[in-house]
């Protein structure tokens, strides 16, 4: 039975080379200390799942700069989901895998040039690649986003960005001998 699940997950495939991710939606700086940033969808509506998460960050004492950083990571994720037509609360490991692959290969969006306005608003393959630290930060933010929604009962039961099995249920460097060098926690 497990083999069937793995086999069916491997069959799900997107043509990421042909995927065009429009530069829609935005993270808007608000003139409101109670809501410093708001994630807006293509229909110009607030993304309520992101709003609740950003409010929770603020309640945990995180700065507005942290909210902006997390919001930009979520904006990249939501743009990808909008392009593949998957609601955020229905995203699976397949979307997370494809998003991670897409970040590695597609790179950063090329900004439109006034001489070539037809290229405006789309990611074009071959842009400057995202740094490994940016990709790792994005995955951490999205894992936290889905953990938050799972904990309050408003998102999927399974997190599309789970921790690596070897790191689940552990604290970094917990109960280690201080005379020994700590083991690396992640590969970049």
PDB file of C-alpha atoms in Angstrom, residues 20 28 34 40 45 63 66-68 76 85 90 98 100 118 123 126 131-132 136 139 143-144 147 168 175 183-184:
ATOM      1  CA  UNK A  20       4.796  30.965 -16.234  1.00  0.00           C
ATOM      2  CA  UNK A  28       1.567  46.092   0.834  1.00  0.00           C
ATOM      3  CA  UNK A  34      -1.572  46.742  14.191  1.00  0.00           C
ATOM      4  CA  UNK A  40      -2.921  40.989  -1.423  1.00  0.00           C
ATOM      5  CA  UNK A  45      -8.309  41.123  -1.662  1.00  0.00           C
ATOM      6  CA  UNK A  63       9.393  43.168  14.318  1.00  0.00           C
ATOM      7  CA  UNK A  66      10.419  40.224  10.163  1.00  0.00           C
ATOM      8  CA  UNK A  67       6.805  40.485   9.014  1.00  0.00           C
ATOM      9  CA  UNK A  68       8.010  41.979   5.723  1.00  0.00           C
ATOM     10  CA  UNK A  76       6.564  33.958  -3.764  1.00  0.00           C
ATOM     11  CA  UNK A  85      -4.172  26.809  -9.563  1.00  0.00           C
ATOM     12  CA  UNK A  90      -4.901  22.268  -0.411  1.00  0.00           C
ATOM     13  CA  UNK A  98       7.786  21.656  -7.337  1.00  0.00           C
ATOM     14  CA  UNK A 100      11.555  24.161  -4.317  1.00  0.00           C
ATOM     15  CA  UNK A 118       5.900  42.597 -23.229  1.00  0.00           C
ATOM     16  CA  UNK A 123       9.292  35.135 -14.316  1.00  0.00           C
ATOM     17  CA  UNK A 126      17.541  32.142 -16.431  1.00  0.00           C
ATOM     18  CA  UNK A 131      20.837  31.955  -2.906  1.00  0.00           C
ATOM     19  CA  UNK A 132      20.636  28.715  -0.898  1.00  0.00           C
ATOM     20  CA  UNK A 136      16.193  27.690   3.144  1.00  0.00           C
ATOM     21  CA  UNK A 139      11.095  26.814   3.387  1.00  0.00           C
ATOM     22  CA  UNK A 143       6.822  25.399   7.376  1.00  0.00           C
ATOM     23  CA  UNK A 144       5.988  27.859  10.190  1.00  0.00           C
ATOM     24  CA  UNK A 147       2.368  24.685  11.368  1.00  0.00           C
ATOM     25  CA  UNK A 168      11.899  16.076  14.023  1.00  0.00           C
ATOM     26  CA  UNK A 175      22.453  17.528  25.183  1.00  0.00           C
ATOM     27  CA  UNK A 183      27.152  18.323  13.673  1.00  0.00           C
ATOM     28  CA  UNK A 184      25.875  20.387  10.738  1.00  0.00           C
TER      29      UNK A 184
END
